[in-house]
PDB file of C-alpha atoms and ligand atoms in Angstrom:
ATOM      1  CA  MET J  17     -76.284  77.691  96.270  1.00  0.00           C
ATOM      2  CA  GLU J  18     -72.807  79.200  96.787  1.00  0.00           C
ATOM      3  CA  PRO J  19     -71.880  81.806  94.115  1.00  0.00           C
ATOM      4  CA  LYS J  20     -68.839  79.705  93.095  1.00  0.00           C
ATOM      5  CA  GLU J  21     -71.039  76.650  92.594  1.00  0.00           C
ATOM      6  CA  ARG J  22     -73.503  78.700  90.530  1.00  0.00           C
ATOM      7  CA  ALA J  23     -70.652  79.867  88.260  1.00  0.00           C
ATOM      8  CA  ALA J  24     -69.280  76.330  88.010  1.00  0.00           C
ATOM      9  CA  ARG J  25     -72.631  74.784  87.080  1.00  0.00           C
ATOM     10  CA  SER J  26     -73.141  77.455  84.428  1.00  0.00           C
ATOM     11  CA  ALA J  27     -69.761  76.641  82.823  1.00  0.00           C
ATOM     12  CA  ILE J  28     -70.340  72.889  82.962  1.00  0.00           C
ATOM     13  CA  SER J  29     -73.673  73.298  81.152  1.00  0.00           C
ATOM     14  CA  ARG J  30     -71.650  74.440  78.078  1.00  0.00           C
ATOM     15  CA  ILE J  31     -69.846  71.094  77.701  1.00  0.00           C
ATOM     16  CA  GLN J  32     -70.939  68.880  74.823  1.00  0.00           C
ATOM     17  CA  ASP J  33     -70.733  65.154  74.226  1.00  0.00           C
ATOM     18  CA  GLY J  34     -67.410  63.975  72.797  1.00  0.00           C
ATOM     19  CA  GLN J  35     -65.328  66.955  73.908  1.00  0.00           C
ATOM     20  CA  VAL J  36     -61.766  66.779  75.198  1.00  0.00           C
ATOM     21  CA  LEU J  37     -61.405  69.148  78.128  1.00  0.00           C
ATOM     22  CA  GLY J  38     -58.876  70.845  80.395  1.00  0.00           C
ATOM     23  CA  PHE J  39     -59.564  70.799  84.123  1.00  0.00           C
ATOM     24  CA  GLY J  40     -58.206  73.650  86.286  1.00  0.00           C
ATOM     25  CA  THR J  41     -57.544  73.568  90.003  1.00  0.00           C
ATOM     26  CA  GLY J  42     -59.184  74.999  93.128  1.00  0.00           C
ATOM     27  CA  SER J  43     -62.438  75.136  95.048  1.00  0.00           C
ATOM     28  CA  THR J  44     -64.515  76.444  92.112  1.00  0.00           C
ATOM     29  CA  VAL J  45     -63.129  73.689  89.897  1.00  0.00           C
ATOM     30  CA  GLN J  46     -64.118  71.214  92.613  1.00  0.00           C
ATOM     31  CA  TYR J  47     -67.752  72.317  92.199  1.00  0.00           C
ATOM     32  CA  ALA J  48     -67.334  72.040  88.419  1.00  0.00           C
ATOM     33  CA  LEU J  49     -65.940  68.499  88.599  1.00  0.00           C
ATOM     34  CA  GLU J  50     -68.852  67.415  90.775  1.00  0.00           C
ATOM     35  CA  ALA J  51     -71.328  68.935  88.290  1.00  0.00           C
ATOM     36  CA  LEU J  52     -69.494  67.259  85.398  1.00  0.00           C
ATOM     37  CA  ALA J  53     -69.550  63.880  87.165  1.00  0.00           C
ATOM     38  CA  GLU J  54     -73.322  64.297  87.551  1.00  0.00           C
ATOM     39  CA  ARG J  55     -73.723  64.947  83.815  1.00  0.00           C
ATOM     40  CA  ILE J  56     -71.517  61.949  82.937  1.00  0.00           C
ATOM     41  CA  ARG J  57     -73.679  59.771  85.171  1.00  0.00           C
ATOM     42  CA  ASP J  58     -77.126  61.182  84.296  1.00  0.00           C
ATOM     43  CA  GLU J  59     -76.701  61.976  80.585  1.00  0.00           C
ATOM     44  CA  ASP J  60     -74.115  59.381  79.639  1.00  0.00           C
ATOM     45  CA  LEU J  61     -71.909  62.303  78.541  1.00  0.00           C
ATOM     46  CA  ARG J  62     -68.642  61.079  77.001  1.00  0.00           C
ATOM     47  CA  VAL J  63     -65.718  63.418  77.711  1.00  0.00           C
ATOM     48  CA  LEU J  64     -62.026  63.167  78.475  1.00  0.00           C
ATOM     49  CA  GLY J  65     -59.984  65.684  80.432  1.00  0.00           C
ATOM     50  CA  VAL J  66     -56.439  66.783  81.193  1.00  0.00           C
ATOM     51  CA  PRO J  67     -55.985  67.685  84.896  1.00  0.00           C
ATOM     52  CA  THR J  68     -53.738  70.631  85.859  1.00  0.00           C
ATOM     53  CA  SER J  69     -52.711  69.347  89.288  1.00  0.00           C
ATOM     54  CA  LEU J  70     -52.332  66.196  91.328  1.00  0.00           C
ATOM     55  CA  GLN J  71     -55.258  67.427  93.433  1.00  0.00           C
ATOM     56  CA  THR J  72     -57.542  67.660  90.384  1.00  0.00           C
ATOM     57  CA  GLN J  73     -56.258  64.327  89.075  1.00  0.00           C
ATOM     58  CA  ARG J  74     -57.147  62.645  92.382  1.00  0.00           C
ATOM     59  CA  GLU J  75     -60.619  64.223  92.379  1.00  0.00           C
ATOM     60  CA  CYS J  76     -61.259  63.047  88.805  1.00  0.00           C
ATOM     61  CA  GLN J  77     -60.258  59.523  89.769  1.00  0.00           C
ATOM     62  CA  ARG J  78     -62.581  59.660  92.799  1.00  0.00           C
ATOM     63  CA  LEU J  79     -65.471  61.014  90.692  1.00  0.00           C
ATOM     64  CA  LYS J  80     -64.785  58.564  87.832  1.00  0.00           C
ATOM     65  CA  ILE J  81     -64.132  61.308  85.272  1.00  0.00           C
ATOM     66  CA  PRO J  82     -61.995  59.844  82.449  1.00  0.00           C
ATOM     67  CA  LEU J  83     -58.546  61.399  82.079  1.00  0.00           C
ATOM     68  CA  THR J  84     -56.139  61.878  79.200  1.00  0.00           C
ATOM     69  CA  THR J  85     -52.868  63.714  78.582  1.00  0.00           C
ATOM     70  CA  LEU J  86     -51.636  66.545  76.379  1.00  0.00           C
ATOM     71  CA  GLU J  87     -49.410  64.028  74.597  1.00  0.00           C
ATOM     72  CA  GLU J  88     -52.540  62.162  73.482  1.00  0.00           C
ATOM     73  CA  HIS J  89     -54.601  65.318  72.938  1.00  0.00           C
ATOM     74  CA  PRO J  90     -52.443  68.433  72.363  1.00  0.00           C
ATOM     75  CA  SER J  91     -55.547  70.397  71.335  1.00  0.00           C
ATOM     76  CA  LEU J  92     -58.515  70.689  73.702  1.00  0.00           C
ATOM     77  CA  HIS J  93     -62.042  71.807  72.879  1.00  0.00           C
ATOM     78  CA  LEU J  94     -62.470  73.736  76.085  1.00  0.00           C
ATOM     79  CA  ALA J  95     -60.845  74.258  79.485  1.00  0.00           C
ATOM     80  CA  PHE J  96     -62.527  75.438  82.667  1.00  0.00           C
ATOM     81  CA  ASP J  97     -60.816  77.011  85.645  1.00  0.00           C
ATOM     82  CA  GLY J  98     -61.190  79.448  88.525  1.00  0.00           C
ATOM     83  CA  ALA J  99     -59.261  82.699  88.974  1.00  0.00           C
ATOM     84  CA  ASP J 100     -58.018  84.902  91.781  1.00  0.00           C
ATOM     85  CA  GLN J 101     -58.840  88.230  90.132  1.00  0.00           C
ATOM     86  CA  VAL J 102     -60.430  89.234  86.808  1.00  0.00           C
ATOM     87  CA  ASP J 103     -60.409  92.733  85.312  1.00  0.00           C
ATOM     88  CA  ASP J 104     -62.833  94.463  82.948  1.00  0.00           C
ATOM     89  CA  ASP J 105     -60.960  93.064  79.894  1.00  0.00           C
ATOM     90  CA  LEU J 106     -61.160  89.490  81.280  1.00  0.00           C
ATOM     91  CA  GLN J 107     -57.420  89.451  82.003  1.00  0.00           C
ATOM     92  CA  CYS J 108     -56.799  87.277  85.053  1.00  0.00           C
ATOM     93  CA  ILE J 109     -54.477  86.687  87.958  1.00  0.00           C
ATOM     94  CA  LYS J 110     -54.291  82.979  88.720  1.00  0.00           C
ATOM     95  CA  GLY J 111     -52.126  80.650  90.757  1.00  0.00           C
ATOM     96  CA  TYR J 112     -53.001  81.177  94.401  1.00  0.00           C
ATOM     97  CA  GLY J 113     -53.577  77.401  94.415  1.00  0.00           C
ATOM     98  CA  GLY J 114     -50.107  76.891  92.906  1.00  0.00           C
ATOM     99  CA  ALA J 115     -51.143  75.224  89.628  1.00  0.00           C
ATOM    100  CA  LEU J 116     -50.452  78.270  87.420  1.00  0.00           C
ATOM    101  CA  LEU J 117     -47.905  76.695  85.072  1.00  0.00           C
ATOM    102  CA  ARG J 118     -49.956  73.656  84.078  1.00  0.00           C
ATOM    103  CA  GLU J 119     -53.125  75.787  84.067  1.00  0.00           C
ATOM    104  CA  LYS J 120     -51.579  78.157  81.533  1.00  0.00           C
ATOM    105  CA  ILE J 121     -50.346  75.313  79.316  1.00  0.00           C
ATOM    106  CA  VAL J 122     -53.815  73.746  79.346  1.00  0.00           C
ATOM    107  CA  ALA J 123     -55.485  77.128  78.742  1.00  0.00           C
ATOM    108  CA  ALA J 124     -53.200  77.732  75.745  1.00  0.00           C
ATOM    109  CA  ALA J 125     -54.020  74.269  74.364  1.00  0.00           C
ATOM    110  CA  ALA J 126     -57.765  74.931  74.591  1.00  0.00           C
ATOM    111  CA  GLN J 127     -59.881  76.528  71.874  1.00  0.00           C
ATOM    112  CA  ARG J 128     -61.995  78.131  74.624  1.00  0.00           C
ATOM    113  CA  LEU J 129     -61.192  78.993  78.248  1.00  0.00           C
ATOM    114  CA  LEU J 130     -64.152  79.275  80.613  1.00  0.00           C
ATOM    115  CA  ILE J 131     -63.252  81.127  83.803  1.00  0.00           C
ATOM    116  CA  MET J 132     -65.626  80.668  86.750  1.00  0.00           C
ATOM    117  CA  VAL J 133     -65.602  83.120  89.661  1.00  0.00           C
ATOM    118  CA  ASP J 134     -67.800  84.590  92.332  1.00  0.00           C
ATOM    119  CA  ASP J 135     -68.317  88.329  92.057  1.00  0.00           C
ATOM    120  CA  SER J 136     -65.760  89.089  94.815  1.00  0.00           C
ATOM    121  CA  LYS J 137     -63.009  88.256  92.274  1.00  0.00           C
ATOM    122  CA  LEU J 138     -63.945  91.075  89.890  1.00  0.00           C
ATOM    123  CA  SER J 139     -61.930  94.289  89.851  1.00  0.00           C
ATOM    124  CA  PRO J 140     -61.794  97.015  87.164  1.00  0.00           C
ATOM    125  CA  ARG J 141     -57.954  96.785  87.310  1.00  0.00           C
ATOM    126  CA  LEU J 142     -55.731  93.925  88.466  1.00  0.00           C
ATOM    127  CA  ASN J 143     -54.093  94.853  91.773  1.00  0.00           C
ATOM    128  CA  LYS J 144     -53.464  91.627  93.688  1.00  0.00           C
ATOM    129  CA  PRO J 145     -50.006  89.969  93.981  1.00  0.00           C
ATOM    130  CA  VAL J 146     -49.016  87.913  90.940  1.00  0.00           C
ATOM    131  CA  PRO J 147     -47.679  84.380  91.557  1.00  0.00           C
ATOM    132  CA  VAL J 148     -44.400  83.674  89.758  1.00  0.00           C
ATOM    133  CA  GLU J 149     -43.054  80.109  89.544  1.00  0.00           C
ATOM    134  CA  VAL J 150     -39.259  79.924  89.393  1.00  0.00           C
ATOM    135  CA  MET J 151     -36.638  77.217  88.925  1.00  0.00           C
ATOM    136  CA  PRO J 152     -34.918  76.508  92.246  1.00  0.00           C
ATOM    137  CA  PHE J 153     -31.499  77.051  90.563  1.00  0.00           C
ATOM    138  CA  GLY J 154     -32.489  80.545  89.422  1.00  0.00           C
ATOM    139  CA  MET J 155     -34.439  81.623  92.483  1.00  0.00           C
ATOM    140  CA  GLY J 156     -31.976  84.227  93.779  1.00  0.00           C
ATOM    141  CA  VAL J 157     -31.480  85.768  90.341  1.00  0.00           C
ATOM    142  CA  ALA J 158     -35.214  85.872  89.675  1.00  0.00           C
ATOM    143  CA  GLN J 159     -35.834  87.483  93.057  1.00  0.00           C
ATOM    144  CA  THR J 160     -33.326  90.254  92.267  1.00  0.00           C
ATOM    145  CA  PHE J 161     -35.091  91.004  88.973  1.00  0.00           C
ATOM    146  CA  LEU J 162     -38.532  90.809  90.591  1.00  0.00           C
ATOM    147  CA  GLN J 163     -37.483  93.405  93.185  1.00  0.00           C
ATOM    148  CA  LYS J 164     -37.103  95.898  90.341  1.00  0.00           C
ATOM    149  CA  LEU J 165     -40.754  95.345  89.356  1.00  0.00           C
ATOM    150  CA  GLY J 166     -42.453  95.151  92.746  1.00  0.00           C
ATOM    151  CA  ARG J 167     -42.395  93.539  96.167  1.00  0.00           C
ATOM    152  CA  PRO J 168     -41.639  89.802  95.932  1.00  0.00           C
ATOM    153  CA  VAL J 169     -42.459  87.403  98.790  1.00  0.00           C
ATOM    154  CA  LEU J 170     -41.403  83.752  98.688  1.00  0.00           C
ATOM    155  CA  ARG J 171     -44.516  81.646  99.263  1.00  0.00           C
ATOM    156  CA  SER J 172     -44.444  79.369 102.301  1.00  0.00           C
ATOM    157  CA  LYS J 173     -46.719  76.681 103.648  1.00  0.00           C
ATOM    158  CA  ASP J 174     -46.756  75.468 107.268  1.00  0.00           C
ATOM    159  CA  GLY J 175     -43.523  77.381 107.919  1.00  0.00           C
ATOM    160  CA  ASP J 176     -41.607  75.828 104.990  1.00  0.00           C
ATOM    161  CA  THR J 177     -41.057  76.837 101.380  1.00  0.00           C
ATOM    162  CA  TYR J 178     -44.092  76.011  99.235  1.00  0.00           C
ATOM    163  CA  TRP J 179     -43.364  73.694  96.274  1.00  0.00           C
ATOM    164  CA  THR J 180     -45.566  73.278  93.207  1.00  0.00           C
ATOM    165  CA  ASP J 181     -46.416  69.913  91.611  1.00  0.00           C
ATOM    166  CA  ASN J 182     -43.497  70.692  89.249  1.00  0.00           C
ATOM    167  CA  GLY J 183     -41.018  70.896  92.144  1.00  0.00           C
ATOM    168  CA  ASN J 184     -40.587  74.669  91.934  1.00  0.00           C
ATOM    169  CA  PRO J 185     -41.059  77.472  94.497  1.00  0.00           C
ATOM    170  CA  VAL J 186     -43.480  80.371  93.937  1.00  0.00           C
ATOM    171  CA  ILE J 187     -42.720  84.043  94.531  1.00  0.00           C
ATOM    172  CA  ASP J 188     -45.824  86.231  94.946  1.00  0.00           C
ATOM    173  CA  VAL J 189     -45.033  89.695  93.589  1.00  0.00           C
ATOM    174  CA  ASP J 190     -47.049  92.742  94.562  1.00  0.00           C
ATOM    175  CA  LEU J 191     -46.967  94.956  91.458  1.00  0.00           C
ATOM    176  CA  GLY J 192     -49.509  97.456  92.837  1.00  0.00           C
ATOM    177  CA  THR J 193     -52.280  98.355  90.403  1.00  0.00           C
ATOM    178  CA  ILE J 194     -51.269  96.881  87.054  1.00  0.00           C
ATOM    179  CA  ALA J 195     -51.895  99.547  84.408  1.00  0.00           C
ATOM    180  CA  ASP J 196     -50.872  97.354  81.478  1.00  0.00           C
ATOM    181  CA  PRO J 197     -51.236  93.609  82.267  1.00  0.00           C
ATOM    182  CA  ALA J 198     -49.850  92.504  78.865  1.00  0.00           C
ATOM    183  CA  GLU J 199     -46.693  94.572  79.399  1.00  0.00           C
ATOM    184  CA  ALA J 200     -46.326  93.264  82.976  1.00  0.00           C
ATOM    185  CA  ALA J 201     -46.649  89.709  81.602  1.00  0.00           C
ATOM    186  CA  ARG J 202     -43.898  90.409  79.049  1.00  0.00           C
ATOM    187  CA  GLN J 203     -41.613  91.754  81.787  1.00  0.00           C
ATOM    188  CA  LEU J 204     -42.154  88.665  83.943  1.00  0.00           C
ATOM    189  CA  ASP J 205     -41.651  86.306  80.972  1.00  0.00           C
ATOM    190  CA  ALA J 206     -38.286  87.971  80.264  1.00  0.00           C
ATOM    191  CA  ILE J 207     -36.777  87.177  83.679  1.00  0.00           C
ATOM    192  CA  PRO J 208     -34.290  84.274  83.594  1.00  0.00           C
ATOM    193  CA  GLY J 209     -35.379  81.456  85.874  1.00  0.00           C
ATOM    194  CA  VAL J 210     -39.095  82.313  85.677  1.00  0.00           C
ATOM    195  CA  VAL J 211     -40.920  79.270  84.336  1.00  0.00           C
ATOM    196  CA  GLY J 212     -44.406  80.724  84.553  1.00  0.00           C
ATOM    197  CA  HIS J 213     -46.543  83.430  86.110  1.00  0.00           C
ATOM    198  CA  GLY J 214     -50.152  83.990  86.984  1.00  0.00           C
ATOM    199  CA  LEU J 215     -51.010  86.765  84.533  1.00  0.00           C
ATOM    200  CA  PHE J 216     -53.360  85.120  82.006  1.00  0.00           C
ATOM    201  CA  ILE J 217     -53.527  87.544  79.098  1.00  0.00           C
ATOM    202  CA  ASP J 218     -56.096  87.254  76.297  1.00  0.00           C
ATOM    203  CA  LEU J 219     -56.877  83.635  77.192  1.00  0.00           C
ATOM    204  CA  THR J 220     -60.400  83.888  78.650  1.00  0.00           C
ATOM    205  CA  THR J 221     -63.200  83.442  76.128  1.00  0.00           C
ATOM    206  CA  GLU J 222     -66.076  83.105  78.621  1.00  0.00           C
ATOM    207  CA  LEU J 223     -66.392  84.477  82.130  1.00  0.00           C
ATOM    208  CA  HIS J 224     -69.067  82.906  84.347  1.00  0.00           C
ATOM    209  CA  VAL J 225     -69.711  85.108  87.390  1.00  0.00           C
ATOM    210  CA  GLY J 226     -71.804  83.665  90.189  1.00  0.00           C
ATOM    211  CA  THR J 227     -73.625  85.833  92.727  1.00  0.00           C
ATOM    212  CA  ALA J 228     -75.901  84.867  95.613  1.00  0.00           C
ATOM    213  CA  THR J 229     -78.896  84.766  93.287  1.00  0.00           C
ATOM    214  CA  SER J 230     -77.786  84.619  89.657  1.00  0.00           C
ATOM    215  CA  VAL J 231     -75.039  84.015  87.140  1.00  0.00           C
ATOM    216  CA  ARG J 232     -73.734  86.389  84.486  1.00  0.00           C
ATOM    217  CA  ILE J 233     -71.832  85.234  81.411  1.00  0.00           C
ATOM    218  CA  ILE J 234     -69.479  87.518  79.473  1.00  0.00           C
ATOM    219  CA  GLU J 235     -68.130  86.206  76.177  1.00  0.00           C
ATOM    220  CA  ARG J 236     -65.057  87.247  74.161  1.00  0.00           C
ATOM    221  CA  GLU J 237     -63.785  86.143  70.766  1.00  0.00           C
ATOM    222  CA  PRO J 238     -60.562  84.088  71.072  1.00  0.00           C
ATOM    223  CA  VAL J 239     -57.505  86.299  70.327  1.00  0.00           C
TER     224      VAL J 239
HETATM  225  C1  5RP R   1     -55.053  77.610  91.212  1.00  0.00           C
HETATM  226  C2  5RP R   1     -55.847  78.753  90.702  1.00  0.00           C
HETATM  227  C3  5RP R   1     -57.286  78.825  91.103  1.00  0.00           C
HETATM  228  O1  5RP R   1     -58.068  78.777  89.968  1.00  0.00           O
HETATM  229  C4  5RP R   1     -57.520  80.109  91.825  1.00  0.00           C
HETATM  230  O2  5RP R   1     -56.637  80.159  92.920  1.00  0.00           O
HETATM  231  C5  5RP R   1     -58.973  80.222  92.308  1.00  0.00           C
HETATM  232  O3  5RP R   1     -59.214  79.275  93.287  1.00  0.00           O
HETATM  233  P1  5RP R   1     -60.631  79.085  93.969  1.00  0.00           P
HETATM  234  O4  5RP R   1     -61.541  78.549  92.923  1.00  0.00           O
HETATM  235  O5  5RP R   1     -60.376  78.100  95.101  1.00  0.00           O
HETATM  236  O6  5RP R   1     -61.096  80.428  94.490  1.00  0.00           O
HETATM  237  O7  5RP R   1     -55.395  79.586  89.959  1.00  0.00           O
HETATM  238  O8  5RP R   1     -53.722  77.665  90.781  1.00  0.00           O
END
């Protein structure tokens, strides 16, 4: 079994009948949705979930996983998602799949956030570029501010500007090794035109790490 699938199956085993869930986005979440669909089918598990992207929404519809919205359920029992990098304090960089804004809203709405990764995503300190979603109107201004913090690069796809499901571009900012992720998050939040960024601070309550042969679970009290 792939390490990502091992992590995903471990997280899905935590879900209980009757829960309202948040569904992240990405290849690890894909494994998780397939495992959840199996449990719905085999155990008659009754759950509802809020998807964080059109991609996840389509997959849920294909797998016959019932969906809901944050309007109907503003508080979620649990959300599960992947991550691009996780440090020793379970702070994460997310958003390489572009769903960072909705993922953070869903994570904040959830009582517990289960992050599922393979062990290649672990790093003692965060040091990968941080995705920053900006309003098109404020893109130039945001870029000027971001240059003061690090090296911003406008994300592109197939030679054109990349657009999120929310109709916004993403600027990936290399901040080097991030000594204080909470402070970096505050600095990014303070930039006009930034609507969201991929630093997920104090949100993870369970980390499921898959390796080639095993899975490790690290738990944290919600902050
Ligand atoms: C999408 C994300 C994903 O969770 C992150 O990119 C990890 O993806 P994958 O599971 O494919 O490695 O943040 O916005």
